[in-house]
Short mmCIF file of C-alpha atoms in Angstrom, two decimals:
data_model
loop_
_atom_site.label_atom_id
_atom_site.label_comp_id
_atom_site.label_asym_id
_atom_site.label_seq_id
_atom_site.Cartn_x
_atom_site.Cartn_y
_atom_site.Cartn_z
CA UNK H 165 0.00 0.00 0.00
CA UNK H 166 1.16 3.50 -0.77
CA UNK H 167 1.10 6.50 1.54
CA UNK H 168 -0.04 9.90 0.33
CA UNK H 169 3.55 11.11 0.65
CA UNK H 170 4.85 8.25 -1.54
CA UNK H 171 2.06 8.81 -4.05
CA UNK H 172 2.86 12.52 -4.22
CA UNK H 173 6.53 11.86 -4.87
CA UNK H 174 5.73 9.39 -7.65
CA UNK H 175 3.05 11.66 -9.12
CA UNK H 176 5.43 14.59 -9.39
CA UNK H 177 8.20 12.33 -10.74
CA UNK H 178 5.74 11.23 -13.47
CA UNK H 179 6.03 7.62 -12.24
CA UNK H 180 2.30 7.35 -11.63
CA UNK H 181 -0.83 9.31 -12.48
CA UNK H 182 -3.89 10.03 -10.41
CA UNK H 183 -5.91 8.03 -12.94
CA UNK H 184 -3.69 4.99 -12.42
CA UNK H 185 -3.90 5.21 -8.63
CA UNK H 186 -7.65 5.75 -8.82
CA UNK H 187 -8.11 2.75 -11.12
CA UNK H 188 -6.07 0.68 -8.67
CA UNK H 189 -8.40 1.68 -5.83
CA UNK H 190 -11.56 1.15 -7.89
CA UNK H 191 -10.23 -2.28 -8.91
CA UNK H 192 -9.75 -3.24 -5.27
CA UNK H 193 -13.22 -2.00 -4.42
CA UNK H 194 -14.61 -4.15 -7.25
CA UNK H 195 -12.61 -7.18 -6.11
CA UNK H 196 -12.89 -6.87 -2.33
CA UNK H 197 -16.07 -5.04 -1.44
CA UNK H 198 -18.17 -8.17 -1.60
CA UNK H 199 -15.96 -9.64 1.12
CA UNK H 200 -15.43 -6.52 3.26
CA UNK H 201 -18.59 -4.45 2.65
CA UNK H 202 -16.51 -1.34 3.25
CA UNK H 203 -18.38 0.83 0.75
CA UNK H 204 -22.08 1.58 0.60
CA UNK H 205 -21.47 2.77 -2.94
CA UNK H 206 -18.49 3.54 -5.12
CA UNK H 207 -18.33 6.76 -7.11
CA UNK H 208 -16.37 5.33 -10.03
CA UNK H 209 -17.50 7.73 -12.75
CA UNK H 210 -16.96 10.84 -10.68
CA UNK H 211 -13.63 9.52 -9.39
CA UNK H 212 -12.37 8.88 -12.91
CA UNK H 213 -13.39 12.38 -13.99
CA UNK H 214 -11.73 13.95 -10.96
CA UNK H 215 -8.54 11.94 -11.50
CA UNK H 216 -8.41 12.86 -15.17
CA UNK H 217 -8.84 16.52 -14.30
CA UNK H 218 -6.12 16.26 -11.63
CA UNK H 219 -3.70 14.76 -14.15
CA UNK H 220 -4.53 17.41 -16.71
CA UNK H 221 -4.03 20.21 -14.19
CA UNK H 222 -0.67 18.85 -13.12
CA UNK H 223 0.44 18.48 -16.74
CA UNK H 224 -0.51 22.15 -17.22
CA UNK H 225 1.59 23.15 -14.23
CA UNK H 226 -1.22 23.63 -11.71
CA UNK H 227 -0.31 21.70 -8.55
CA UNK H 228 -2.91 21.92 -5.79
CA UNK H 229 -0.60 20.48 -3.15
CA UNK H 230 -0.24 17.25 -1.16
CA UNK H 231 -3.76 15.91 -1.86
CA UNK H 232 -3.62 16.61 -5.60
CA UNK H 233 -5.04 13.53 -7.31
CA UNK H 234 -5.17 11.44 -4.11
CA UNK H 235 -7.96 8.81 -4.06
CA UNK H 236 -9.82 9.00 -0.75
CA UNK H 237 -13.06 7.58 0.63
CA UNK H 238 -15.71 9.42 2.63
CA UNK H 239 -17.78 8.13 5.52
CA UNK H 240 -21.37 8.19 4.36
CA UNK H 241 -22.38 10.89 6.80
CA UNK H 242 -20.79 13.66 4.71
CA UNK H 243 -22.84 15.48 2.10
CA UNK H 244 -21.47 15.31 -1.44
CA UNK H 245 -23.56 17.20 -3.94
CA UNK H 246 -25.73 15.04 -6.18
CA UNK H 247 -25.40 11.77 -4.27
CA UNK H 248 -27.12 10.21 -1.28
CA UNK H 249 -25.95 10.57 2.30
CA UNK H 250 -27.37 7.32 3.65
CA UNK H 251 -25.92 7.35 7.20
CA UNK H 252 -26.23 3.56 6.73
CA UNK H 253 -29.93 3.88 7.50
CA UNK H 254 -33.21 3.24 5.71
CA UNK H 255 -34.42 6.41 7.44
CA UNK H 256 -32.44 8.34 4.81
CA UNK H 257 -34.00 6.58 1.79
CA UNK H 258 -34.44 9.00 -1.10
CA UNK H 259 -32.00 11.59 0.22
CA UNK H 260 -29.76 13.36 -2.27
CA UNK H 261 -27.40 16.08 -1.06
CA UNK H 262 -27.92 19.45 -2.73
CA UNK H 263 -24.43 20.71 -1.97
CA UNK H 264 -21.05 19.63 -0.69
CA UNK H 265 -20.45 20.02 3.01
CA UNK H 266 -17.56 22.43 3.75
CA UNK H 267 -14.99 19.69 4.39
CA UNK H 268 -15.82 18.09 1.04
CA UNK H 269 -15.50 21.50 -0.60
CA UNK H 270 -12.08 21.87 1.00
CA UNK H 271 -11.03 18.42 -0.18
CA UNK H 272 -12.15 19.23 -3.72
CA UNK H 273 -10.15 22.45 -3.61
CA UNK H 274 -7.14 20.40 -2.45
CA UNK H 275 -7.50 18.14 -5.50
CA UNK H 276 -8.69 14.94 -3.77
CA UNK H 277 -10.48 12.24 -5.75
CA UNK H 278 -13.58 10.68 -4.13
CA UNK H 279 -13.76 6.93 -4.78
CA UNK H 280 -16.93 6.33 -2.78
CA UNK H 281 -18.98 6.55 0.42
CA UNK H 282 -18.14 4.10 3.17
CA UNK H 283 -20.22 1.92 5.45
CA UNK H 284 -20.74 2.80 9.11
CA UNK H 285 -22.72 1.91 12.19
CA UNK H 286 -26.19 3.33 11.51
CA UNK H 287 -26.12 7.08 12.18
CA UNK H 288 -22.66 6.56 13.73
CA UNK H 289 -24.37 5.25 16.85
CA UNK H 290 -22.23 2.23 17.65
CA UNK H 291 -18.70 0.92 17.82
CA UNK H 292 -18.81 -2.29 15.77
CA UNK H 293 -20.40 -1.34 12.44
CA UNK H 294 -22.82 -4.27 12.81
CA UNK H 295 -26.04 -2.27 12.85
CA UNK H 296 -26.07 -0.94 9.31
CA UNK H 297 -28.91 -1.05 6.78
CA UNK H 298 -26.25 -2.27 4.34
CA UNK H 299 -24.92 -5.09 6.51
CA UNK H 300 -21.77 -5.15 8.62
CA UNK H 301 -18.41 -3.97 7.33
CA UNK H 302 -15.65 -6.50 7.97
CA UNK H 303 -12.07 -6.21 9.16
CA UNK H 304 -9.47 -6.85 6.43
CA UNK H 305 -7.21 -8.50 9.06
CA UNK H 306 -9.91 -11.10 9.82
CA UNK H 307 -13.26 -10.93 8.06
CA UNK H 308 -14.98 -12.63 10.97
CA UNK H 309 -14.20 -9.59 13.06
CA UNK H 310 -15.51 -6.04 13.22
CA UNK H 311 -13.36 -3.28 11.76
CA UNK H 312 -14.47 -1.17 14.71
CA UNK H 313 -16.84 1.71 14.38
CA UNK H 314 -18.56 3.73 13.71
CA UNK H 315 -16.20 4.62 10.82
CA UNK H 316 -15.61 0.90 10.19
CA UNK H 317 -16.04 0.93 6.43
CA UNK H 318 -13.71 3.91 6.22
CA UNK H 319 -10.97 2.08 8.12
CA UNK H 320 -11.46 -1.11 6.13
CA UNK H 321 -11.23 0.86 2.88
CA UNK H 322 -7.75 2.17 3.70
CA UNK H 323 -6.48 -1.03 5.33
CA UNK H 324 -7.49 -2.94 2.18
CA UNK H 325 -5.93 -0.46 -0.25
CA UNK H 326 -9.26 0.78 -1.63
CA UNK H 327 -8.27 4.37 -0.82
CA UNK H 328 -5.10 6.11 0.33
CA UNK H 329 -6.93 7.83 3.17
CA UNK H 330 -10.46 8.37 4.39
CA UNK H 331 -12.61 10.85 6.28
CA UNK H 332 -14.35 9.67 9.43
CA UNK H 333 -16.29 11.17 12.28
CA UNK H 334 -15.68 10.66 15.99
CA UNK H 335 -18.26 11.18 18.74
CA UNK H 336 -16.91 8.69 21.28
CA UNK H 337 -13.97 7.20 19.39
CA UNK H 338 -15.39 6.49 15.94
CA UNK H 339 -12.20 7.53 14.14
CA UNK H 340 -9.70 6.16 16.66
CA UNK H 341 -11.44 2.85 17.43
CA UNK H 342 -11.60 1.58 13.82
CA UNK H 343 -8.15 3.01 13.07
CA UNK H 344 -6.75 0.96 15.96
CA UNK H 345 -8.73 -2.14 15.01
CA UNK H 346 -7.47 -1.96 11.43
CA UNK H 347 -3.84 -0.91 12.07
CA UNK H 348 -4.11 2.72 10.92
CA UNK H 349 -3.43 6.22 12.17
CA UNK H 350 -6.60 8.10 13.15
CA UNK H 351 -6.70 11.75 14.17
CA UNK H 352 -9.50 13.44 16.11
CA UNK H 353 -8.70 17.16 16.05
CA UNK H 354 -9.61 19.60 18.81
CA UNK H 355 -13.39 19.96 19.19
CA UNK H 356 -14.78 22.63 16.90
CA UNK H 357 -11.69 22.89 14.73
CA UNK H 358 -12.99 21.10 11.62
CA UNK H 359 -16.43 22.02 10.30
CA UNK H 360 -19.26 19.55 10.95
CA UNK H 361 -21.74 21.47 8.80
CA UNK H 362 -23.39 19.15 6.28
CA UNK H 363 -22.31 16.10 8.26
CA UNK H 364 -25.17 14.05 9.75
CA UNK H 365 -24.78 14.60 13.51
CA UNK H 366 -24.82 12.13 16.36
CA UNK H 367 -24.15 14.66 19.11
CA UNK H 368 -23.46 18.24 18.13
CA UNK H 369 -21.51 18.79 21.35
CA UNK H 370 -19.27 15.71 20.90
CA UNK H 371 -18.91 15.24 17.11
CA UNK H 372 -15.57 15.68 15.36
CA UNK H 373 -14.51 15.15 11.72
CA UNK H 374 -11.02 13.87 10.95
CA UNK H 375 -8.81 11.57 8.89
CA UNK H 376 -7.75 7.92 8.99
CA UNK H 377 -4.55 7.22 7.07
CA UNK H 378 -1.45 5.06 6.80
CA UNK H 379 0.94 7.42 8.60
CA UNK H 380 0.96 10.41 10.91
CA UNK H 381 2.16 12.69 8.12
CA UNK H 382 -0.63 11.48 5.84
CA UNK H 383 -3.20 12.06 8.58
CA UNK H 384 -1.88 15.60 9.11
CA UNK H 385 -1.97 16.36 5.38
CA UNK H 386 -5.62 15.33 5.19
CA UNK H 387 -6.46 17.17 8.42
CA UNK H 388 -4.94 20.37 7.04
CA UNK H 389 -6.92 19.99 3.84
CA UNK H 390 -10.12 19.57 5.88
CA UNK H 391 -9.47 22.98 7.42
CA UNK H 392 -9.29 24.63 4.00
CA UNK H 393 -6.83 27.31 2.97
CA UNK H 394 -3.41 26.98 1.44
CA UNK H 395 -1.39 23.76 1.60
CA UNK H 396 1.28 23.78 4.28
CA UNK H 397 4.49 21.92 5.00
CA UNK H 398 4.09 19.04 7.47
CA UNK H 399 5.45 19.80 10.93
CA UNK H 400 8.78 18.34 12.02
CA UNK H 401 8.86 15.68 14.75
CA UNK H 402 9.34 17.06 18.26
CA UNK H 403 12.88 16.39 19.56
CA UNK H 404 12.62 13.16 21.53
CA UNK H 405 15.11 14.29 24.15
CA UNK H 406 13.19 16.60 26.41
CA UNK H 407 9.82 15.20 25.38
CA UNK H 408 7.61 14.90 28.47
CA UNK H 409 4.95 12.22 28.20
CA UNK H 410 2.61 10.73 30.79
CA UNK H 411 0.92 7.35 30.80
CA UNK H 412 -2.62 7.58 32.17
CA UNK H 413 -3.12 4.96 34.87
CA UNK H 414 -5.94 3.74 37.16
CA UNK H 415 -9.17 3.94 35.09
CA UNK H 416 -7.20 3.87 31.84
CA UNK H 417 -5.32 0.67 32.66
CA UNK H 418 -7.94 -1.14 34.77
CA UNK H 419 -9.66 -3.02 31.99
CA UNK H 420 -7.31 -4.17 29.22
CA UNK H 421 -6.86 -7.34 27.23
CA UNK H 422 -3.54 -8.94 28.22
CA UNK H 423 -2.03 -8.71 24.74
CA UNK H 424 -3.14 -5.09 24.32
CA UNK H 425 -1.60 -4.25 27.69
CA UNK H 426 1.68 -6.02 26.84
CA UNK H 427 1.91 -4.33 23.44
CA UNK H 428 1.22 -0.91 24.94
CA UNK H 429 3.83 -1.32 27.70
CA UNK H 430 6.43 -2.44 25.13
CA UNK H 431 5.59 0.60 23.05
CA UNK H 432 5.98 2.92 26.04
CA UNK H 433 9.32 1.29 26.85
CA UNK H 434 10.48 1.89 23.28
CA UNK H 435 9.57 5.58 23.52
CA UNK H 436 11.48 5.83 26.80
CA UNK H 437 14.50 4.11 25.26
CA UNK H 438 14.42 6.63 22.44
CA UNK H 439 14.95 9.37 25.04
CA UNK H 440 11.55 10.69 26.14
CA UNK H 441 10.71 11.18 29.80
CA UNK H 442 7.71 9.06 30.78
CA UNK H 443 5.67 9.86 33.90
CA UNK H 444 2.44 8.38 35.17
CA UNK H 445 -0.64 10.43 36.03
CA UNK H 446 -4.26 9.90 37.02
CA UNK H 447 -7.35 11.81 35.93
CA UNK H 448 -9.24 11.80 39.22
CA UNK H 449 -12.76 11.84 37.82
CA UNK H 450 -12.08 9.55 34.86
CA UNK H 451 -14.34 6.83 36.34
CA UNK H 452 -17.25 9.27 35.90
CA UNK H 453 -16.67 9.74 32.20
CA UNK H 454 -18.98 6.96 31.03
CA UNK H 455 -22.02 8.33 32.77
CA UNK H 456 -21.15 11.92 31.84
CA UNK H 457 -20.84 10.89 28.19
CA UNK H 458 -24.10 8.94 28.24
CA UNK H 459 -26.11 11.82 29.69
CA UNK H 460 -24.83 14.22 27.01
CA UNK H 461 -24.71 12.00 23.94
CA UNK H 462 -28.08 10.29 24.33
CA UNK H 463 -30.25 13.43 24.61
CA UNK H 464 -28.29 15.16 21.85
CA UNK H 465 -28.95 12.20 19.55
CA UNK H 466 -32.58 11.86 20.63
CA UNK H 467 -33.28 15.50 19.83
CA UNK H 468 -32.03 15.05 16.26
CA UNK H 469 -34.00 11.83 15.74
CA UNK H 470 -37.21 12.60 17.63
CA UNK H 471 -39.37 13.30 14.58
CA UNK H 472 -38.31 10.18 12.69
CA UNK H 473 -38.50 7.99 15.80
CA UNK H 474 -42.18 8.94 15.96
CA UNK H 475 -42.91 8.87 12.22
CA UNK H 476 -40.88 5.94 10.83
CA UNK H 477 -39.47 3.95 13.76
CA UNK H 478 -39.47 0.71 11.77
CA UNK H 479 -36.78 2.11 9.47
CA UNK H 480 -34.12 2.11 12.20
CA UNK H 481 -32.19 -1.01 13.07
CA UNK H 482 -33.56 -2.39 16.33
CA UNK H 483 -30.51 -1.69 18.51
CA UNK H 484 -29.98 1.86 17.31
CA UNK H 485 -33.67 2.66 17.72
CA UNK H 486 -33.61 1.46 21.33
CA UNK H 487 -30.52 3.52 22.16
CA UNK H 488 -32.05 6.61 20.59
CA UNK H 489 -35.30 6.08 22.49
CA UNK H 490 -33.32 5.84 25.72
CA UNK H 491 -32.14 9.41 25.19
CA UNK H 492 -35.70 10.69 25.25
CA UNK H 493 -36.03 9.77 28.90
CA UNK H 494 -33.04 11.68 30.27
CA UNK H 495 -34.07 14.59 32.47
CA UNK H 496 -32.82 18.11 31.90
CA UNK H 497 -31.33 18.25 35.40
CA UNK H 498 -29.19 15.19 34.67
CA UNK H 499 -28.00 16.68 31.39
CA UNK H 500 -26.87 19.75 33.35
CA UNK H 501 -25.08 17.54 35.89
CA UNK H 502 -23.26 15.86 33.02
CA UNK H 503 -22.19 19.26 31.66
CA UNK H 504 -20.71 20.08 35.08
CA UNK H 505 -18.83 16.78 35.02
CA UNK H 506 -17.59 17.59 31.55
CA UNK H 507 -16.15 20.93 32.70
CA UNK H 508 -14.36 19.24 35.57
CA UNK H 509 -12.91 16.47 33.39
CA UNK H 510 -11.69 19.07 30.90
CA UNK H 511 -9.88 20.96 33.64
CA UNK H 512 -8.32 17.76 34.96
CA UNK H 513 -6.99 16.79 31.53
CA UNK H 514 -5.74 20.36 31.02
CA UNK H 515 -3.91 20.10 34.35
CA UNK H 516 -2.25 16.80 33.35
CA UNK H 517 -1.14 18.41 30.09
CA UNK H 518 0.27 21.49 31.83
CA UNK H 519 3.28 19.38 32.80
CA UNK H 520 3.38 17.10 29.75
CA UNK H 521 3.52 17.33 25.97
CA UNK H 522 1.07 14.45 25.55
CA UNK H 523 -0.78 11.76 27.50
CA UNK H 524 -0.57 8.09 26.48
CA UNK H 525 -3.15 5.30 26.69
CA UNK H 526 -3.97 2.23 24.65
CA UNK H 527 -6.63 3.22 22.11
CA UNK H 528 -8.86 0.18 22.19
CA UNK H 529 -8.81 -2.05 25.29
CA UNK H 530 -9.38 -5.18 23.18
CA UNK H 531 -8.41 -6.36 19.71
CA UNK H 532 -11.13 -6.20 17.05
CA UNK H 533 -14.11 -8.19 18.39
CA UNK H 534 -15.84 -11.03 16.58
CA UNK H 535 -18.91 -9.95 14.62
CA UNK H 536 -22.01 -10.94 16.59
CA UNK H 537 -20.36 -10.93 20.01
CA UNK H 538 -22.04 -8.78 22.65
CA UNK H 539 -19.56 -9.35 25.47
CA UNK H 540 -15.83 -9.87 25.77
CA UNK H 541 -14.00 -11.59 28.61
CA UNK H 542 -11.32 -9.54 30.33
CA UNK H 543 -9.65 -10.83 33.48
CA UNK H 544 -12.15 -13.68 33.62
CA UNK H 545 -15.16 -11.34 33.62
CA UNK H 546 -17.64 -10.79 30.78
CA UNK H 547 -17.87 -7.11 29.83
CA UNK H 548 -20.27 -5.42 27.37
CA UNK H 549 -18.32 -4.83 24.16
CA UNK H 550 -19.73 -1.39 23.45
CA UNK H 551 -18.76 0.01 26.86
CA UNK H 552 -15.30 -1.53 26.65
CA UNK H 553 -14.63 -0.21 23.17
CA UNK H 554 -15.58 3.36 24.08
CA UNK H 555 -13.77 3.39 27.41
CA UNK H 556 -10.44 4.97 26.46
CA UNK H 557 -11.49 7.25 23.62
CA UNK H 558 -14.74 8.87 24.81
CA UNK H 559 -13.03 10.88 27.59
CA UNK H 560 -11.47 13.12 24.96
CA UNK H 561 -14.73 13.68 23.12
CA UNK H 562 -16.13 14.83 26.44
CA UNK H 563 -13.17 17.15 27.06
CA UNK H 564 -12.54 18.16 23.42
CA UNK H 565 -8.78 17.52 23.49
CA UNK H 566 -7.13 16.42 20.23
CA UNK H 567 -6.20 12.74 20.18
CA UNK H 568 -4.47 10.48 17.70
CA UNK H 569 -4.05 6.72 17.50
CA UNK H 570 -0.96 5.01 16.08
CA UNK H 571 -0.43 1.32 15.34
CA UNK H 572 1.32 -0.32 18.29
CA UNK H 573 2.04 -3.95 17.49
CA UNK H 574 -0.24 -6.89 16.86
CA UNK H 575 -1.61 -9.78 18.88
CA UNK H 576 -0.42 -13.35 18.34
CA UNK H 577 -3.38 -13.76 15.99
CA UNK H 578 -2.18 -10.79 13.93
CA UNK H 579 -4.81 -8.30 15.08
CA UNK H 580 -3.61 -4.69 15.30
CA UNK H 581 -3.40 -2.75 18.56
CA UNK H 582 -3.23 1.02 18.93
CA UNK H 583 -1.59 3.62 21.16
CA UNK H 584 -3.51 6.86 21.78
CA UNK H 585 -1.79 10.21 22.32
CA UNK H 586 -3.75 13.15 23.73
CA UNK H 587 -2.51 16.72 23.36
CA UNK H 588 -3.35 20.23 24.50
CA UNK H 589 -6.60 21.76 23.32
CA UNK H 590 -6.44 24.11 20.34
CA UNK H 591 -2.99 22.89 19.34
CA UNK H 592 -3.51 19.81 17.19
CA UNK H 593 -0.20 20.52 15.41
CA UNK H 594 1.68 20.16 18.71
CA UNK H 595 0.10 16.74 19.19
CA UNK H 596 1.04 15.76 15.64
CA UNK H 597 4.69 16.75 16.25
CA UNK H 598 4.76 14.43 19.26
CA UNK H 599 3.00 11.70 17.27
CA UNK H 600 5.66 11.90 14.55
CA UNK H 601 8.32 11.31 17.19
CA UNK H 602 6.41 8.43 18.75
CA UNK H 603 5.79 6.91 15.32
CA UNK H 604 9.55 6.86 14.72
CA UNK H 605 10.22 5.29 18.12
CA UNK H 606 7.57 2.61 17.59
CA UNK H 607 8.88 1.82 14.11
CA UNK H 608 12.39 1.44 15.54
CA UNK H 609 10.94 -0.82 18.25
CA UNK H 610 9.30 -3.05 15.68
CA UNK H 611 12.67 -3.51 13.98
CA UNK H 612 14.53 -4.10 17.25
CA UNK H 613 12.02 -6.33 19.02
CA UNK H 614 8.81 -7.33 17.27
CA UNK H 615 5.78 -7.46 19.53
CA UNK H 616 4.08 -10.66 20.49
CA UNK G 282 -37.74 13.27 40.90
CA UNK G 283 -35.80 10.40 42.41
CA UNK G 284 -34.10 7.89 40.14
CA UNK G 285 -36.44 5.19 41.43
CA UNK G 286 -39.56 7.18 40.61
CA UNK G 287 -38.13 8.25 37.26
CA UNK G 288 -37.48 4.61 36.36
CA UNK G 289 -41.04 3.57 37.23
CA UNK G 290 -42.48 6.35 35.10
CA UNK G 291 -40.09 5.66 32.22
CA UNK G 292 -40.82 1.92 32.14
CA UNK G 293 -44.57 2.55 32.30
CA UNK G 294 -44.28 5.00 29.42
CA UNK G 295 -42.16 2.62 27.34
CA UNK G 296 -44.70 -0.16 27.83
CA UNK G 297 -47.55 2.17 26.94
CA UNK G 298 -45.70 3.04 23.74
CA UNK G 299 -45.28 -0.63 22.87
CA UNK G 300 -41.55 -0.82 23.58
CA UNK G 301 -41.06 -3.36 26.38
CA UNK G 302 -37.54 -4.00 25.06
CA UNK G 303 -36.58 -0.65 26.54
CA UNK G 304 -37.01 -1.89 30.11
CA UNK G 305 -33.54 -3.46 30.63
CA UNK G 306 -31.92 -0.49 28.90
CA UNK G 307 -33.77 1.97 31.11
CA UNK G 308 -32.72 -0.02 34.15
CA UNK G 309 -29.09 0.28 33.05
CA UNK G 310 -29.60 3.98 32.43
CA UNK G 311 -31.07 4.35 35.93
CA UNK G 312 -27.86 2.88 37.40
CA UNK G 313 -25.82 5.35 35.35
CA UNK G 314 -28.02 8.25 36.42
CA UNK G 315 -27.70 7.26 40.07
CA UNK G 316 -23.91 7.26 39.65
CA UNK G 317 -24.04 10.68 37.99
CA UNK G 318 -26.11 12.13 40.81
CA UNK G 319 -23.75 10.66 43.39
CA UNK G 320 -20.67 12.27 41.80
CA UNK G 321 -18.86 14.81 43.96
CA UNK G 322 -18.94 17.53 41.31
CA UNK G 323 -22.68 18.17 41.64
CA UNK G 324 -23.91 21.43 43.09
CA UNK G 325 -25.86 21.39 46.32
CA UNK G 326 -28.11 24.31 47.34
CA UNK G 327 -26.99 23.86 50.95
CA UNK G 328 -23.48 24.83 49.91
CA UNK G 329 -20.34 22.84 49.15
CA UNK G 330 -20.42 19.25 50.39
CA UNK G 331 -18.02 18.00 52.96
CA UNK G 332 -15.78 15.08 51.93
#
């Protein structure tokens, strides 16, 4: 598979064209989508036209920058003019978007090629991608397993070489969870940084739009394009000597699969060997994050869906309908309590970051779960999969801090694990500089001492 | 409204609306709501709580 950076070098060296790369992706979609169900629909004709135009522009000397001619996929929550935004739901039957959402406009301006719209958990309301009107997306590392969610089809599309990068959304971990489950980099920017206009919401106070890609640099390039404006040079890695990192303990390490824990600790040791200082910190109210999240996310989602829950309830998948209905019962006073908890958690994470460049946790406490499983056994105890999968990512939707996941080894069965880095609010670039350094350290580790 | 009373009302409403499947989910939500209300960050009209 080719990174965006490699593609760009070859494109400008006239070793490849956008049309060739796009045909390669469309060919993989044709060959593999029946097995992976990553795409709800491909946009082959439009992609070919965009790629042809990108090649013509480059030949005429007009270079739009790092995303020029790059085939990418889009989670099917984002409006693209003239095509459906299904949200993986029958509720959206007959919908056609009248205009591009701003992030799609920015990607067009950056020269990206759209190969198709990807599968997701219905209305992004789940972590496994199983509840979709179009059937479950599957993990390219093991098709019996979930690719994670809700941006599961997006992650599968990149992991299977159907796109060089993809755009996902993240309300409780829906970029970082599937990125970790599929062995990718996934970046959730600071809350409010990337436009969510024209993107079907789950919770307007928790939703983020961001990239999944094959490397930190690729993720940054796509993130910058999402913001709009002129192309910029990728940031340099932060110097590893003097880097101050902190591993989050207690809540964040209480409930982990043994192989995930071992892989994470080896990764942390590799970063320390490279020269970074590693401390350990606690977020005192982290155990409250699940209930805080629930009492914000559920009413937000219920408000958006109230009219269709009453008018066409049969068009939702059963599980998603029940979760949405649950939100209609939350009292206003409890929503306000959750907002108070959110403020406190935000201050506590800010305080931890006052002394550190980034905070470290595993991304996903378990490897990709089997499709159809509702519980997972950790430490001899059965735990609900949804709660476990959200556990380490949702805190930073609640607080709004930028967070990125990087591949961090594999299990004995070959399933990817991820390491999450959390950075200071309103400085996603600072987090990316740290992530570039960590990516180098983890790559060196995998050469020196392969995991598991 | 106490969590217990809220749960009774919510389950009765769900059943009236033909959604008995909501009952176990509402019971789980009630446990979460009880935990939220017990958190030490909540305001109290009597003034700050003592630890």
